[in-house]
Each structure stands twice: as C-alpha cells, then as structure tokens.
C-alpha cells in the first residue's frame, strides 16, 4: 500500500481524528526534520517498554520495575474510599484538585445508550472484592455528567448490588455542569463536586 495512505489510515484511528486530519499529520511529518520523525517513532516504541499498567487501579504510569503505581502503593492514602473514573486523564484531574486521598479504579471507558462501549467489569468486581477485605467503606462514582456517564453509573450500581450492605456508593455532587466531562473540569468545580457527593 501507498505509505502516505497507510500512515494516514493508522493516524485516523486515533480518538477524535478522521481521515482528513490523519492525512494532514502525514504531510506535517513529511515537512518536518527527519530527527523529529525519529524522536516521535522512538517515543511510540518506548510506550510499550517504559510505561506500565498498574495491577490495582489499571492506570498507566511511568516505570519499569513496580507492579503497582504510586497512588496504590502510597500507605498514607485512605483505604476506606475507592473512586471509579472513566479514564486516566480523569484521575489526573481529580489529583490536580488535590482533596481526594483515597484509592482509584479506572473503568477504561463508558457505556453508550445504544449499547456500545465497554468497561472493565470483571476487574472491577475483583478489585472491590479485594478492597472490601481491606477496610473499604465507600465507592465514589466520578463519571462525566453526560448521558453516557449516567448510563455507566447505572451499570456499575447494578454490578455492585451484591455488595450493597457492605459498602456505600456515592456520586459526585452535580456542581459539574450537565454535559461536562470530568477531564476538562477545573479544580474548584471538582473540589465542590467531591465535597457535595451524595
Ligand atoms: Zn494504581
């Protein structure tokens, strides 16, 4: 296949990127110095080697030795709280807000009303089971204030039904504007949403 076409198609698979943008990227790269292309290629290759996925929260982090990330291994964090977020970037937003000191689990996506999408259901149940033995008291659903977020929260509540007597399930207070994604919410809004969880 035509190399330009081949790379353009590969780039078009990125979230939010279509065929036309994919092609724009290719022509940008063709005009860029060879060193820039080499650096980019190297960074992509190193992702698989120097970035690991945490065995507990399933987030990606820099490191080549540990099997769990710094949030999961930090003994000063609160084991009684487990926050469920859609993606790694949401966890970063919560950390930037700076008030939450519990543990995390990354669902890895959302469920759409039309039945598309997937979340890590098996892993979630495993984590909750394990954390219940380790003083877990509250699960905080920190999902986007979108219809997908709501739908995903419903599914998570259904999954966690067997644990209803052992753990409290709360959701972020809707200081978050309807339709807003957690990732793009400012720290002040997130702090308020955390304080007002119900
Ligand atoms: Zn972790």
CSV table of C-alpha atoms and ligand atoms in Angstrom, one decimal:
chain,number,residue,atom,x,y,z
A,1,UNK,CA,0.0,0.0,0.0
A,2,UNK,CA,1.0,3.6,-0.5
A,3,UNK,CA,3.0,4.6,2.6
A,4,UNK,CA,1.3,8.0,2.9
A,5,UNK,CA,-2.1,6.4,2.7
A,6,UNK,CA,-1.0,3.7,5.2
A,7,UNK,CA,0.2,6.1,7.9
A,8,UNK,CA,-2.8,8.4,7.3
A,9,UNK,CA,-5.1,5.5,8.0
A,10,UNK,CA,-3.2,4.5,11.1
A,11,UNK,CA,-3.5,8.0,12.5
A,12,UNK,CA,-7.2,8.2,11.5
A,13,UNK,CA,-7.9,5.5,14.1
A,14,UNK,CA,-6.9,7.9,17.0
A,15,UNK,CA,-9.8,9.2,19.1
A,16,UNK,CA,-11.3,12.3,17.5
A,17,UNK,CA,-9.1,12.1,14.4
A,18,UNK,CA,-10.6,11.5,11.0
A,19,UNK,CA,-9.1,10.5,7.6
A,20,UNK,CA,-8.6,14.2,6.6
A,21,UNK,CA,-6.7,15.0,9.8
A,22,UNK,CA,-4.8,11.8,9.5
A,23,UNK,CA,-3.5,13.0,6.2
A,24,UNK,CA,-2.7,16.5,7.5
A,25,UNK,CA,-0.5,14.8,10.1
A,26,UNK,CA,1.3,12.8,7.5
A,27,UNK,CA,2.1,15.9,5.4
A,28,UNK,CA,3.2,17.7,8.6
A,29,UNK,CA,5.6,14.9,9.3
A,30,UNK,CA,6.9,14.8,5.7
A,31,UNK,CA,7.8,18.5,6.0
A,32,UNK,CA,9.4,18.1,9.5
A,33,UNK,CA,13.1,17.3,10.0
A,34,UNK,CA,14.0,13.6,10.0
A,35,UNK,CA,15.1,13.9,13.6
A,36,UNK,CA,11.6,14.9,14.7
A,37,UNK,CA,10.1,11.8,13.0
A,38,UNK,CA,12.8,9.6,14.5
A,39,UNK,CA,12.1,11.1,18.0
A,40,UNK,CA,8.4,10.5,17.6
A,41,UNK,CA,8.9,6.9,16.4
A,42,UNK,CA,11.1,6.3,19.4
A,43,UNK,CA,8.6,7.7,21.9
A,44,UNK,CA,5.9,5.5,20.5
A,45,UNK,CA,8.1,2.4,20.7
A,46,UNK,CA,9.1,3.2,24.3
A,47,UNK,CA,5.5,3.4,25.4
A,48,UNK,CA,5.3,-0.3,25.5
A,49,UNK,CA,8.6,-0.7,27.4
A,50,UNK,CA,8.7,2.1,29.9
A,51,UNK,CA,5.1,2.6,30.7
A,52,UNK,CA,3.3,0.0,32.7
A,53,UNK,CA,-0.3,-0.6,33.7
A,54,UNK,CA,-0.9,-0.7,37.4
A,55,UNK,CA,-2.2,-4.0,38.6
A,56,UNK,CA,-4.6,-2.4,41.1
A,57,UNK,CA,-6.1,0.7,39.6
A,58,UNK,CA,-5.2,-0.2,35.9
A,59,UNK,CA,-3.9,3.3,35.2
A,60,UNK,CA,-0.8,3.7,33.0
A,61,UNK,CA,2.3,5.1,34.7
A,62,UNK,CA,6.0,5.6,34.1
A,63,UNK,CA,8.2,2.9,35.5
A,64,UNK,CA,9.8,-0.4,34.6
A,65,UNK,CA,10.0,-2.2,37.9
A,66,UNK,CA,7.0,-1.7,40.2
A,67,UNK,CA,3.8,-3.6,39.6
A,68,UNK,CA,1.5,-1.1,41.3
A,69,UNK,CA,1.6,2.7,40.8
A,70,UNK,CA,2.5,5.4,43.4
A,71,UNK,CA,-1.2,6.1,44.3
A,72,UNK,CA,-1.9,2.4,45.0
A,73,UNK,CA,1.3,1.9,46.9
A,74,UNK,CA,1.1,5.1,49.0
A,75,UNK,CA,0.5,3.9,52.6
A,76,UNK,CA,-0.8,7.4,53.6
A,77,UNK,CA,-3.8,7.2,51.3
A,78,UNK,CA,-7.2,6.2,52.6
A,79,UNK,CA,-8.2,2.5,52.0
A,80,UNK,CA,-11.8,3.1,53.0
A,81,UNK,CA,-12.6,5.1,49.8
A,82,UNK,CA,-12.4,3.8,46.2
A,83,UNK,CA,-13.1,6.2,43.4
A,84,UNK,CA,-14.2,4.9,40.0
A,85,UNK,CA,-13.3,7.1,37.0
A,86,UNK,CA,-13.7,6.5,33.2
A,87,UNK,CA,-10.1,7.1,32.1
A,88,UNK,CA,-6.5,8.0,33.2
A,89,UNK,CA,-7.0,11.7,32.4
A,90,UNK,CA,-9.9,11.9,34.8
A,91,UNK,CA,-7.7,10.6,37.6
A,92,UNK,CA,-5.2,13.3,36.8
A,93,UNK,CA,-7.9,15.9,37.0
A,94,UNK,CA,-9.0,14.7,40.4
A,95,UNK,CA,-5.4,14.6,41.6
A,96,UNK,CA,-4.9,18.2,40.4
A,97,UNK,CA,-8.0,19.2,42.5
A,98,UNK,CA,-6.0,17.8,45.4
A,99,UNK,CA,-8.6,17.0,48.0
A,100,UNK,CA,-9.2,13.3,47.4
A,101,UNK,CA,-6.9,11.0,49.3
A,102,UNK,CA,-8.5,7.6,48.7
A,103,UNK,CA,-7.8,4.8,46.1
A,104,UNK,CA,-8.8,4.7,42.5
A,105,UNK,CA,-10.0,2.3,39.8
A,106,UNK,CA,-10.1,3.1,36.1
A,107,UNK,CA,-13.1,1.7,34.3
A,108,UNK,CA,-11.5,2.1,30.9
A,109,UNK,CA,-14.4,3.6,29.1
A,110,UNK,CA,-18.1,4.4,29.2
A,111,UNK,CA,-21.3,2.6,28.0
A,112,UNK,CA,-23.4,4.4,25.5
A,113,UNK,CA,-27.2,4.2,25.4
A,114,UNK,CA,-27.0,2.4,22.1
A,115,UNK,CA,-25.1,-0.5,23.8
A,116,UNK,CA,-21.7,0.4,22.5
A,117,UNK,CA,-18.5,0.8,24.6
A,118,UNK,CA,-17.2,-1.4,27.4
A,119,UNK,CA,-16.0,-1.1,31.0
A,120,UNK,CA,-13.7,-3.4,33.0
A,121,UNK,CA,-16.4,-5.2,34.8
A,122,UNK,CA,-14.6,-8.4,35.8
A,123,UNK,CA,-11.6,-6.4,37.0
A,124,UNK,CA,-13.9,-4.0,38.9
A,125,UNK,CA,-15.5,-6.8,40.8
A,126,UNK,CA,-12.2,-8.4,41.6
A,127,UNK,CA,-10.8,-5.0,42.9
A,128,UNK,CA,-13.9,-4.3,45.0
A,129,UNK,CA,-13.8,-7.9,46.5
A,130,UNK,CA,-10.2,-7.4,47.4
A,131,UNK,CA,-10.6,-3.9,48.8
A,132,UNK,CA,-13.6,-5.0,50.9
A,133,UNK,CA,-11.2,-7.2,52.8
A,134,UNK,CA,-9.0,-4.2,53.3
A,135,UNK,CA,-11.5,-1.8,55.1
A,136,UNK,CA,-13.3,-0.4,52.0
A,137,UNK,CA,-16.4,1.6,53.1
A,138,UNK,CA,-17.3,3.9,50.2
A,139,UNK,CA,-17.2,3.7,46.4
A,140,UNK,CA,-17.3,7.1,44.8
A,141,UNK,CA,-18.6,7.2,41.2
A,142,UNK,CA,-16.8,10.0,39.5
A,143,UNK,CA,-18.2,9.9,36.0
A,144,UNK,CA,-18.8,12.6,33.5
A,145,UNK,CA,-22.1,14.5,33.7
A,146,UNK,CA,-23.2,13.1,30.3
A,147,UNK,CA,-25.8,10.6,29.3
A,148,UNK,CA,-23.0,8.0,28.8
A,149,UNK,CA,-21.7,8.8,32.3
A,150,UNK,CA,-25.2,8.3,33.8
A,151,UNK,CA,-25.7,5.1,31.9
A,152,UNK,CA,-22.3,3.8,33.0
A,153,UNK,CA,-23.1,4.7,36.6
A,154,UNK,CA,-26.4,2.7,36.4
A,155,UNK,CA,-24.5,-0.4,35.2
A,156,UNK,CA,-21.9,-0.1,37.9
A,157,UNK,CA,-24.6,0.2,40.6
A,158,UNK,CA,-26.2,-3.0,39.1
A,159,UNK,CA,-22.8,-4.8,39.2
A,160,UNK,CA,-22.2,-3.7,42.8
A,161,UNK,CA,-25.6,-4.8,44.1
A,162,UNK,CA,-24.3,-7.8,45.9
A,163,UNK,CA,-22.1,-5.5,48.0
A,164,UNK,CA,-24.8,-3.0,48.9
A,165,UNK,CA,-24.9,-3.9,52.5
A,166,UNK,CA,-21.1,-3.7,52.9
A,167,UNK,CA,-20.3,-0.5,51.0
A,168,UNK,CA,-21.8,2.9,50.5
A,169,UNK,CA,-22.0,4.1,46.9
A,170,UNK,CA,-21.9,7.8,46.3
A,171,UNK,CA,-21.7,10.0,43.2
A,172,UNK,CA,-20.1,13.4,42.7
A,173,UNK,CA,-22.3,16.3,43.6
A,174,UNK,CA,-23.6,17.9,40.4
A,175,UNK,CA,-21.5,21.1,40.8
A,176,UNK,CA,-20.4,19.7,37.4
A,177,UNK,CA,-22.4,21.3,34.7
A,178,UNK,CA,-24.6,18.9,32.7
A,179,UNK,CA,-22.7,17.6,29.7
A,180,UNK,CA,-19.3,18.3,31.2
A,181,UNK,CA,-16.5,15.8,31.1
A,182,UNK,CA,-14.5,15.3,34.3
A,183,UNK,CA,-11.2,15.7,32.4
A,184,UNK,CA,-12.0,19.3,31.5
A,185,UNK,CA,-13.5,20.4,34.8
A,186,UNK,CA,-11.5,22.9,36.8
A,187,UNK,CA,-10.0,22.1,40.2
A,188,UNK,CA,-12.5,24.3,42.1
A,189,UNK,CA,-15.5,22.6,40.5
A,190,UNK,CA,-14.1,19.2,41.2
A,191,UNK,CA,-13.4,20.0,44.8
A,192,UNK,CA,-17.0,21.2,45.2
A,193,UNK,CA,-18.4,18.1,43.5
A,194,UNK,CA,-16.3,15.9,45.8
A,195,UNK,CA,-17.4,17.7,49.0
A,196,UNK,CA,-21.1,17.6,47.9
A,197,UNK,CA,-21.1,13.9,46.9
A,198,UNK,CA,-24.3,12.0,47.9
B,1,LIG,ZN1,-2.6,2.1,40.8
